[in-house]
Every structure is written in structure tokens, then in C-alpha cells.
Short mmCIF file of C-alpha atoms and ligand atoms in Angstrom, two decimals:
data_model
loop_
_atom_site.label_atom_id
_atom_site.label_comp_id
_atom_site.label_asym_id
_atom_site.label_seq_id
_atom_site.Cartn_x
_atom_site.Cartn_y
_atom_site.Cartn_z
CA MET A 29 0.00 0.00 0.00
CA THR A 30 1.21 3.51 -0.80
CA SER A 31 1.70 5.85 2.19
CA PRO A 32 0.27 9.41 2.11
CA ALA A 33 3.84 10.81 2.09
CA ALA A 34 4.78 8.65 -0.90
CA SER A 35 1.64 9.75 -2.77
CA THR A 36 2.44 13.41 -2.13
CA ALA A 37 6.03 12.92 -3.32
CA SER A 38 4.93 11.16 -6.51
CA ALA A 39 2.27 13.82 -7.23
CA ALA A 40 4.92 16.56 -6.87
CA ALA A 41 7.36 14.66 -9.11
CA ARG A 42 4.67 14.25 -11.79
CA THR A 43 3.73 17.94 -11.67
CA ALA A 44 7.39 18.87 -12.19
CA PHE A 45 7.63 16.21 -14.94
CA ALA A 46 4.71 17.79 -16.85
CA ALA A 47 6.28 21.26 -16.59
CA ALA A 48 9.68 20.04 -17.83
CA LEU A 49 8.17 17.90 -20.60
CA ALA A 50 6.18 20.85 -21.98
CA GLN A 51 9.53 22.63 -22.50
CA GLU A 52 11.21 19.78 -24.42
CA PRO A 53 11.98 20.55 -28.10
CA GLY A 54 9.02 19.85 -30.38
CA VAL A 55 6.56 18.98 -27.59
CA HIS A 56 3.39 21.06 -28.00
CA ASP A 57 0.36 18.88 -27.26
CA SER A 58 -0.80 19.56 -23.69
CA ALA A 59 -3.23 16.59 -23.71
CA ILE A 60 -0.30 14.24 -24.35
CA VAL A 61 1.81 15.89 -21.65
CA ALA A 62 -1.09 15.52 -19.20
CA ALA A 63 -1.63 11.85 -20.11
CA MET A 64 2.08 11.09 -19.67
CA ALA A 65 2.15 12.79 -16.27
CA ARG A 66 -1.04 11.01 -15.19
CA MET A 67 0.50 7.60 -15.77
CA PRO A 68 2.33 6.29 -12.65
CA ARG A 69 5.54 5.63 -14.58
CA HIS A 70 7.49 4.86 -11.40
CA GLN A 71 5.32 1.82 -10.73
CA LEU A 72 6.29 0.32 -14.10
CA MET A 73 10.00 0.38 -13.24
CA PRO A 74 10.54 -0.38 -9.54
CA ARG A 75 14.16 -1.33 -10.29
CA LEU A 76 16.31 0.74 -12.60
CA PHE A 77 19.92 1.54 -13.39
CA ALA A 78 20.90 5.09 -12.42
CA PRO A 79 23.78 6.34 -14.62
CA LEU A 80 27.14 7.05 -12.93
CA GLY A 81 29.80 9.50 -14.15
CA ASN A 82 29.41 12.12 -16.85
CA ASP A 83 29.94 9.98 -19.97
CA ARG A 84 26.87 9.71 -22.20
CA PRO A 85 25.96 7.09 -23.13
CA ALA A 86 26.91 5.89 -19.64
CA ARG A 87 28.73 2.59 -19.21
CA GLN A 88 28.60 2.35 -15.41
CA TRP A 89 25.40 2.20 -13.38
CA ARG A 90 24.02 1.76 -9.87
CA LEU A 91 21.04 -0.54 -9.45
CA LEU A 92 18.34 1.43 -7.69
CA ASP A 93 15.36 -0.25 -6.07
CA VAL A 94 12.38 1.88 -5.12
CA ALA A 95 12.37 0.40 -1.61
CA ASP A 96 15.96 1.53 -0.93
CA ASP A 97 15.80 5.13 -2.11
CA PRO A 98 12.26 6.21 -3.07
CA GLU A 99 13.29 9.84 -3.51
CA GLN A 100 16.05 9.19 -6.04
CA HIS A 101 13.90 6.58 -7.73
CA LEU A 102 11.18 9.19 -8.38
CA ALA A 103 13.78 11.68 -9.61
CA VAL A 104 15.06 9.23 -12.23
CA CYS A 105 11.60 8.02 -13.31
CA TYR A 106 10.29 11.56 -13.79
CA GLY A 107 13.41 13.03 -15.38
CA MET A 108 13.62 13.78 -19.09
CA ASP A 109 16.31 11.16 -19.84
CA GLN A 110 15.73 7.54 -20.80
CA VAL A 111 15.30 5.20 -17.83
CA VAL A 112 17.37 2.04 -18.12
CA VAL A 113 15.80 -1.12 -16.69
CA GLN A 114 18.02 -3.83 -18.18
CA LEU A 115 21.73 -4.20 -19.06
CA ASP A 116 23.15 -6.72 -21.54
CA GLY A 117 19.88 -8.68 -21.64
CA ARG A 118 20.40 -9.90 -18.03
CA PRO A 119 17.46 -10.33 -15.64
CA THR A 120 17.62 -7.76 -12.83
CA GLY A 121 15.88 -9.94 -10.22
CA PRO A 122 19.04 -11.70 -8.96
CA LEU A 123 21.14 -8.48 -8.92
CA THR A 124 21.87 -6.54 -5.72
CA PRO A 125 20.40 -3.04 -5.32
CA GLY A 126 22.96 -0.37 -4.41
CA THR A 127 25.67 -2.22 -6.35
CA GLU A 128 27.51 -0.79 -9.35
CA TYR A 129 27.22 -2.59 -12.69
CA ALA A 130 28.85 -2.08 -16.08
CA GLY A 131 26.90 -2.82 -19.24
CA VAL A 132 25.05 -1.68 -22.31
CA PRO A 133 21.33 -0.91 -21.95
CA THR A 134 19.05 -3.45 -23.63
CA GLY A 135 15.82 -2.32 -21.98
CA GLN A 136 14.97 1.30 -21.38
CA SER A 137 11.95 3.56 -21.24
CA SER A 138 12.80 6.19 -23.83
CA GLY A 139 13.41 9.86 -23.04
CA ALA A 140 10.18 11.67 -22.19
CA GLY A 141 10.46 14.13 -25.10
CA LEU A 142 10.87 11.33 -27.65
CA LEU A 143 7.83 9.52 -26.23
CA ALA A 144 5.67 12.66 -26.37
CA VAL A 145 6.74 13.47 -29.94
CA THR A 146 6.05 9.87 -30.99
CA VAL A 147 2.43 10.10 -29.86
CA GLN A 148 2.09 13.59 -31.33
CA ASP A 149 3.46 12.55 -34.74
CA VAL A 150 0.93 9.74 -35.20
CA HIS A 151 -2.04 11.94 -34.18
CA LEU A 152 -3.29 9.34 -31.75
CA GLY A 153 -6.99 9.85 -31.07
CA PRO A 154 -9.97 8.21 -29.34
CA GLY A 155 -10.80 4.77 -30.70
CA ASP A 156 -7.48 4.20 -32.50
CA ARG A 157 -6.17 0.62 -32.47
CA PHE A 158 -2.60 1.16 -31.24
CA LEU A 159 0.32 -1.26 -31.62
CA GLU A 160 3.76 -0.60 -30.12
CA LEU A 161 6.75 -2.65 -31.26
CA GLY A 162 9.36 -2.90 -28.50
CA ALA A 163 7.14 -2.15 -25.50
CA CYS A 164 9.76 -2.67 -22.75
CA THR A 165 8.14 -1.27 -19.56
CA GLY A 166 4.83 -0.70 -21.37
CA TYR A 167 4.77 2.99 -20.41
CA LEU A 168 4.14 4.30 -23.95
CA SER A 169 1.47 1.68 -24.59
CA ALA A 170 -0.22 2.59 -21.30
CA VAL A 171 -0.28 6.27 -22.29
CA ALA A 172 -1.71 5.26 -25.68
CA ALA A 173 -4.47 3.18 -24.06
CA ASP A 174 -5.37 6.19 -21.93
CA LEU A 175 -5.50 8.52 -24.96
CA THR A 176 -7.44 6.15 -27.23
CA GLY A 177 -9.81 4.84 -24.58
CA ARG A 178 -9.31 1.28 -25.79
CA GLN A 179 -6.88 -1.58 -25.31
CA ALA A 180 -3.38 -1.00 -26.68
CA THR A 181 -1.06 -3.85 -27.70
CA GLY A 182 2.67 -3.90 -26.96
CA VAL A 183 5.06 -6.39 -28.57
CA GLU A 184 8.28 -7.15 -26.69
CA VAL A 185 10.99 -9.66 -27.70
CA ASP A 186 12.50 -10.01 -24.22
CA ARG A 187 10.55 -12.53 -22.14
CA GLU A 188 11.48 -11.08 -18.76
CA LEU A 189 10.72 -7.50 -19.72
CA ALA A 190 7.37 -8.58 -21.21
CA ARG A 191 6.41 -10.60 -18.12
CA ASP A 192 7.27 -7.73 -15.75
CA ALA A 193 5.48 -5.18 -17.92
CA ALA A 194 2.30 -7.28 -18.15
CA MET A 195 2.22 -7.77 -14.36
CA ARG A 196 2.86 -4.10 -13.52
CA LEU A 197 0.50 -2.73 -16.18
CA ALA A 198 -2.27 -4.91 -14.73
CA ALA A 199 -1.45 -3.65 -11.23
CA ILE A 200 -1.93 -0.01 -12.27
CA GLY A 201 -5.09 -0.84 -14.26
CA ALA A 202 -3.63 0.03 -17.69
CA ASP A 203 -5.52 -1.61 -20.56
CA VAL A 204 -2.49 -3.04 -22.39
CA ARG A 205 -2.02 -6.52 -23.86
CA VAL A 206 1.65 -7.51 -23.92
CA VAL A 207 2.69 -10.02 -26.59
CA VAL A 208 6.10 -11.75 -26.44
CA ARG A 209 7.36 -11.77 -30.00
CA ASP A 210 10.13 -10.62 -32.29
CA GLY A 211 8.42 -7.70 -34.01
CA LEU A 212 10.58 -8.20 -37.10
CA ARG A 213 9.06 -11.66 -37.57
CA GLY A 214 5.38 -10.85 -37.77
CA LEU A 215 2.76 -8.92 -35.86
CA PRO A 216 -0.17 -9.99 -33.69
CA ASP A 217 -3.33 -10.58 -35.78
CA GLY A 218 -5.45 -7.66 -36.87
CA GLU A 219 -5.01 -4.30 -38.50
CA TRP A 220 -3.86 -1.19 -36.73
CA ASP A 221 -4.70 2.50 -36.96
CA VAL A 222 -1.38 3.39 -35.41
CA ILE A 223 1.87 1.42 -35.35
CA ALA A 224 4.76 2.93 -33.37
CA ALA A 225 8.11 1.18 -33.20
CA SER A 226 10.28 1.90 -30.16
CA PHE A 227 13.38 0.42 -31.77
CA ALA A 228 15.13 1.46 -34.96
CA VAL A 229 15.03 -0.57 -38.19
CA ARG A 230 17.07 -0.56 -41.44
CA ARG A 231 13.89 -0.24 -43.51
CA ILE A 232 10.18 -0.32 -42.69
CA PRO A 233 9.28 -4.02 -42.61
CA THR A 234 6.74 -4.83 -45.32
CA ALA A 235 4.69 -6.81 -42.77
CA TRP A 236 4.17 -3.62 -40.74
CA LEU A 237 2.96 -1.66 -43.78
CA GLN A 238 0.58 -4.47 -44.74
CA ARG A 239 -1.10 -4.28 -41.32
CA LEU A 240 -1.70 -0.56 -41.43
CA ALA A 241 -5.45 0.10 -41.77
CA PRO A 242 -6.81 2.64 -44.28
CA GLY A 243 -6.23 6.04 -42.66
CA GLY A 244 -3.47 4.49 -40.52
CA ARG A 245 -0.20 6.09 -39.37
CA LEU A 246 3.14 4.41 -38.71
CA ARG A 247 6.21 5.83 -37.02
CA THR A 248 9.64 4.31 -36.63
CA THR A 249 13.26 5.33 -36.39
CA VAL A 250 15.31 4.27 -39.42
CA THR A 251 19.04 3.66 -38.91
CA THR A 252 21.91 2.35 -41.01
CA GLY A 253 23.73 1.39 -37.79
CA ALA A 254 25.59 4.74 -37.67
CA PRO A 255 25.12 6.27 -34.18
CA GLY A 256 23.64 9.79 -34.29
CA TRP A 257 22.63 9.63 -37.96
CA HIS A 258 19.10 8.25 -37.54
CA ALA A 259 15.88 9.52 -39.12
CA THR A 260 12.18 9.28 -38.32
CA ALA A 261 9.96 7.56 -40.88
CA LEU A 262 6.33 8.66 -40.79
CA VAL A 263 3.99 6.76 -43.09
CA HIS A 264 0.33 7.27 -43.87
CA ARG A 265 -2.03 4.89 -45.66
CA ASP A 266 -4.91 6.78 -47.25
CA GLU A 267 -8.49 5.53 -47.46
CA ALA A 268 -7.76 4.11 -50.94
CA GLY A 269 -4.85 2.11 -49.48
CA VAL A 270 -2.04 4.19 -50.99
CA LEU A 271 1.09 4.66 -48.86
CA SER A 272 3.01 7.93 -48.61
CA GLY A 273 5.55 9.14 -46.11
CA ARG A 274 8.60 11.09 -45.16
CA LEU A 275 11.98 10.41 -43.61
CA ALA A 276 12.99 13.29 -41.35
CA ALA A 277 16.45 13.81 -39.89
CA GLU A 278 15.66 14.60 -36.25
CA LEU A 279 17.30 15.09 -32.89
CA TRP A 280 15.85 12.05 -31.14
CA GLY A 281 15.70 8.46 -32.27
CA ASN A 282 15.30 5.00 -30.82
CA VAL A 283 18.18 2.52 -30.55
CA PRO A 284 18.43 -0.35 -33.09
CA ASP A 285 16.46 -3.56 -32.62
CA ARG A 286 18.13 -6.28 -30.56
CA ALA A 287 19.69 -8.08 -33.51
CA GLY A 288 20.63 -4.88 -35.37
CA GLY A 289 23.30 -3.09 -33.33
CA TRP A 290 25.77 -0.44 -34.45
CA ILE A 291 28.42 -0.59 -37.18
CA PRO A 292 31.55 -1.78 -35.31
CA LEU A 293 34.61 0.46 -35.05
CA PRO A 294 37.55 -0.91 -37.09
CA ASN A 295 41.08 -1.02 -35.60
CA THR A 296 43.14 2.17 -35.61
CA PRO A 297 45.53 2.14 -38.62
CA ALA A 298 49.26 1.87 -37.91
CA ASP A 299 50.45 4.14 -40.77
CA SER A 300 50.22 7.93 -40.93
CA GLY A 301 47.73 8.07 -43.83
CA ARG A 302 47.42 10.37 -46.85
CA SER A 303 47.13 14.13 -46.21
CA ARG A 304 45.07 16.68 -48.15
CA SER A 305 44.63 20.40 -47.48
CA SER A 306 41.67 22.77 -47.96
CA VAL A 307 38.80 20.38 -47.76
CA LEU A 308 35.13 20.79 -46.87
CA ALA A 309 34.78 21.68 -43.16
CA PRO A 310 32.71 18.94 -41.48
CA PRO A 311 29.10 20.14 -41.27
CA GLU A 312 27.81 20.52 -37.70
CA PRO A 313 26.07 17.45 -36.23
CA ALA A 314 22.89 19.59 -36.31
CA GLU A 315 23.00 19.50 -40.13
CA ARG A 316 21.18 16.23 -39.72
CA GLY A 317 19.77 16.10 -43.25
CA TYR A 318 23.31 15.87 -44.61
CA TRP A 319 24.49 13.20 -42.18
CA VAL A 320 21.40 11.05 -42.77
CA ALA A 321 21.99 11.24 -46.53
CA LEU A 322 25.63 10.29 -45.93
CA ALA A 323 24.69 7.31 -43.77
CA HIS A 324 22.40 5.99 -46.50
CA THR A 325 24.42 6.78 -49.60
CA LEU A 326 27.75 5.65 -48.09
CA PRO A 327 26.49 2.51 -46.29
CA GLY A 328 28.83 0.97 -43.72
CA VAL A 329 30.22 4.42 -42.80
CA ARG A 330 29.80 5.93 -39.33
CA ARG A 331 31.31 8.63 -37.22
CA HIS A 332 33.81 7.66 -34.54
CA TRP A 333 32.63 10.03 -31.82
CA ASN A 334 35.37 10.99 -29.35
CA ALA A 335 38.11 9.08 -31.19
CA PRO A 336 41.14 9.03 -28.85
CA GLY A 337 43.87 11.41 -30.06
CA PHE A 338 41.47 13.27 -32.42
CA ASP A 339 39.88 15.82 -30.08
CA ASP A 340 39.78 18.52 -32.73
CA GLU A 341 38.84 16.46 -35.77
CA ALA A 342 35.74 14.74 -37.10
CA VAL A 343 36.58 11.09 -37.74
CA LEU A 344 34.65 8.89 -40.18
CA VAL A 345 35.28 5.15 -40.41
CA ALA A 346 34.05 2.46 -42.80
CA SER A 347 33.59 -1.25 -42.25
CA ASP A 348 36.45 -2.02 -44.72
CA GLY A 349 38.89 -0.15 -42.42
CA SER A 350 38.93 3.10 -44.43
CA ARG A 351 39.07 6.22 -42.27
CA ALA A 352 39.15 10.01 -42.61
CA ALA A 353 40.03 12.62 -39.96
CA VAL A 354 39.12 16.22 -40.83
CA THR A 355 39.95 19.38 -38.90
CA ARG A 356 36.94 21.40 -37.78
CA ASP A 357 37.90 24.36 -40.00
CA GLY A 358 38.31 22.13 -43.07
CA SER A 359 41.93 23.14 -43.58
CA HIS A 360 43.27 19.59 -43.52
CA ALA A 361 42.17 15.98 -43.92
CA VAL A 362 44.01 12.68 -43.48
CA GLU A 363 42.66 9.51 -45.11
CA TRP A 364 43.54 5.85 -44.65
CA GLY A 365 42.59 2.63 -46.40
CA PRO A 366 41.24 1.83 -49.86
CA ARG A 367 38.52 4.53 -49.90
CA SER A 368 38.90 8.27 -50.02
CA LEU A 369 36.18 8.74 -47.42
CA TRP A 370 36.28 12.50 -47.05
CA ARG A 371 36.31 12.98 -50.83
CA GLU A 372 33.15 10.84 -50.99
CA ALA A 373 31.64 12.98 -48.21
CA GLU A 374 32.51 16.16 -50.14
CA GLU A 375 30.91 14.87 -53.34
CA LEU A 376 27.76 14.02 -51.44
CA HIS A 377 27.77 17.47 -49.82
CA ALA A 378 27.72 19.10 -53.26
CA ARG A 379 24.70 16.97 -54.26
CA TRP A 380 22.95 17.69 -50.96
CA ALA A 381 23.52 21.45 -51.33
CA ALA A 382 22.29 21.36 -54.96
CA ALA A 383 19.12 19.58 -53.77
CA GLY A 384 18.41 22.51 -51.39
CA ARG A 385 20.01 21.12 -48.20
CA PRO A 386 17.00 18.94 -47.27
CA ALA A 387 16.42 17.91 -43.65
CA GLU A 388 13.56 15.72 -44.76
CA TYR A 389 13.12 13.20 -47.59
CA ARG A 390 9.94 12.03 -49.31
CA LEU A 391 9.34 8.29 -48.94
CA GLU A 392 8.04 6.52 -52.02
CA PHE A 393 6.66 2.98 -52.00
CA THR A 394 6.62 0.96 -55.23
CA GLY A 395 5.84 -2.70 -54.59
CA ALA A 396 8.45 -3.88 -52.09
CA VAL A 397 10.81 -0.98 -52.95
CA GLN A 398 11.16 1.93 -50.50
CA ARG A 399 12.90 5.05 -51.79
CA ALA A 400 13.91 8.29 -50.06
CA VAL A 401 13.87 11.32 -52.37
CA GLY A 402 15.48 14.64 -51.44
CA GLY A 403 15.27 16.50 -54.72
CA PRO A 404 17.09 16.38 -58.05
CA GLY A 405 20.15 14.15 -57.89
CA LEU A 406 19.64 13.03 -54.31
CA SER A 407 17.69 9.85 -53.66
CA TRP A 408 18.39 6.34 -52.45
CA GLN A 409 16.71 3.00 -51.98
CA LEU A 410 16.34 1.55 -48.49
CA PRO A 411 17.58 -2.07 -48.15
CA MET A 412 15.10 -4.83 -49.10
CA ASP A 413 13.38 -6.96 -46.39
C1 SAM B 1 13.57 1.87 -26.15
S1 SAM B 1 12.82 0.44 -25.56
C2 SAM B 1 11.10 0.81 -25.59
C3 SAM B 1 10.65 1.79 -24.55
C4 SAM B 1 9.17 1.90 -24.36
N1 SAM B 1 8.59 2.80 -25.33
C5 SAM B 1 8.88 2.42 -22.96
O1 SAM B 1 8.38 3.48 -22.80
O2 SAM B 1 9.17 1.69 -22.02
C6 SAM B 1 13.00 -0.68 -26.91
C7 SAM B 1 12.52 -2.08 -26.65
O3 SAM B 1 12.47 -2.76 -27.89
C8 SAM B 1 12.70 -4.14 -27.63
N2 SAM B 1 13.05 -4.77 -28.90
C9 SAM B 1 14.23 -4.67 -29.58
N3 SAM B 1 14.19 -5.42 -30.71
C10 SAM B 1 12.93 -5.97 -30.75
C11 SAM B 1 12.27 -6.82 -31.68
N4 SAM B 1 12.88 -7.24 -32.79
N5 SAM B 1 10.99 -7.19 -31.42
C12 SAM B 1 10.36 -6.74 -30.29
N6 SAM B 1 10.96 -5.96 -29.36
C13 SAM B 1 12.22 -5.57 -29.59
C14 SAM B 1 13.82 -4.11 -26.61
O4 SAM B 1 13.88 -5.34 -25.91
C15 SAM B 1 13.42 -2.92 -25.74
O5 SAM B 1 12.68 -3.35 -24.64
#
């Protein structure tokens, strides 16, 4: 049973949560903010991993159980950052609260701003049949059930996360059905007015598009496996069944699906590389439209963020071991390996600029082919299923 003091503390945390969420970039729907604050998020994640140190993404965590430190637990649950509930796919039950753990998050409730924008983007309304892929704690599905006034369905591949979510959602009276399934291998029966994926995919799975009802909306993050260079796909099926959509380079995105992962970092080359002077200065990370186009048109390439020894350069690496390090002012580039990576990036930049520096690409669907189109001379096909 919840004590009066605990109820007061959680009400205060949720009031502050609503105020902070309303200030997050792109969040403008007050009904969604209110629904998110109404949901007792802290009861869906009684154990979580609080990040330690200043590195982001964090690699070191302290397991926090609500019973041991209710105040800090509320602060983490009602902060704006993602809340990590699982590391390296390991069950948390046998772990010891208060202890430090190292690991990579495999289960997390996404950042509050991303969750709000997700619901906003799909124009969730009363009566919509809502399906979430990658439900984790079930928080987003619970908010969706509240906003639609009907049962929401959440698909989760991890058995332990799904079991915990189903139990806790029932305890708070949320009308959510949790289905244990790999969402890349088929969906629960039925058609859906709204499909929202909480993990990133390489392309929009055809099976998801086929289950979108006339008038339906679908939202997912699309990634090539390059950290930071993700995009949001928003798809609409009209009443005649025709699909249209856009791929927008945005600040927030979900992490790749469990099997997907990031492009690995190749070994540092031993030689001193080939130097060039007066090259294109690396566009700012906020020029997301450019970086998304680069990720897709130069597949297998990613940025090596914080590469040791390259504090003042942008470093690109490719899966074949090619690498380019470019000074921030564009005065100098060094390249290694078979490809001339920065020259490829410069050529793409010229095409991107000629196309009007798009931050958003039209999505075209022709049979099983998905194409992103940014203007004359700048388009690409997403990988096939
Ligand atoms: C970012 S979390 C979802 C957060 C959720 N919206 C919330 O508020 O709690 C992503 C989830 O997707 C799940 N996932 C990853 N790949 C999956 C797949 N192929 N099928 C189903 N679930 C998957 C992960 O296990 C993880 O729990």
C-alpha cells in the first residue's frame, strides 16, 4: 500500500515532470503531456539503473530499487532522460540493489520528449487501435491506451521485460495486452490505426505496412547502424490504401532492434595516412539532413565520436577499415585505407547542397521498394526486407 507521504512525493514529481516535458523541443500537445504525467511511470519500473559518471551514453550504473531510495527513484523516473531497466539482456531480479554494474542498456523507457513526440506525430486519437513494437516497460502503450480509450497492444521480444510489464501494467489498471514476439518476424493478428516502433530498423518491414489500416499512421526510427545519424519515418495509408511518407532527420531516435546493433569500429591504422589540405569543413552534427543522406548513400560508414587522439577532428570510419580525420575548420584531412572517405563525403555534400540542403526526404513505396527522395540528384533506396 502507498503511504500518504509517498503519494504526495509522486504527485509533486509528476507535476514537475509535466512542466519540464512541456519545455522539451518539439513537444506542444498539452493533452499528451497531461496523459504522460497522469500515468504512474514509477510503478512500471521499480528497479532501474541510475547512470554514474558524466559519460553519455553511460557505461557504469548503480542498481536502484524503489524500496531503498524512493526519492532518487522518483527523480530518475520523472526526469527527461531515458530510464534504463536492463543491461546486456540480463534479468535484474538476482542483482543486488545499491551495487555498481557495467553494461550496455538493452531495456529502457525512452526519453520523455521522444515519447511525447512519438504520440504527437501519429495523431493518436480516441478509438485508435494502437500497436507498439518494442514495448519494454509498457509505459508508452499505457499512455496510448489512456488517450485512445481502448486496449493497446505492446510487442516485446524479451521474455522477462514482457512478463514484468504485463504484471505491472495490470497492477496499475492500464488496458495493455503484452505479446512476447520478435516484431521483425510478424505482428499480432489484426489491423492497426497506429503502429509505433520503439526500436530502430534498417527499412520499414513490409509486414508492418501491410497491417496498417486505411487512414493508418506508422512511425519508426530508421538507422543504417551509424550512431547519431538516424531519421524518423512517418507513413500514412490513405483511405484508398495508398502509402506515402517522409523520412525526417531529427534530434531524437530509438536505438536499433536487438539483432541490429551499431556498425563496429575498425582497428586504428598503424600508418600515418594520406594528407590533403583545404577540404570541406565537417558540417555541424545539427546538419542532420546531410548526415542522414551520408549514412544511407555511403552505407557501412559511421562517425567515430570521441576518437582518442582526435579531439579537434571529425573522424569517419568504414567497415572495410577506411578512415578520414578532418579538422573542424576544413583546412586539412588525413585519409587511410582503400577509400577516399572524405572525398566521398565532399561529393555528397555538393549533391545535398544542390538539392536545397533537405532535412527531410519524401518516402516513395513501389511494390516492395522503399525510396527516399530529397530532390534532383539526391535519392536512395532503403535495403530490401
Ligand atoms: C527503447 S525500448 C522501448 C521503450 C518503451 N517505449 C517504454 O516506454 O518503455 C525498446 C525495446 O524494444 C525491444 N526490442 C528490440 N528489438 C525488438 C524486436 N525485434 N521485437 C520486439 N521488441 C524488440 C527491446 O527489448 C526494448 O525493450
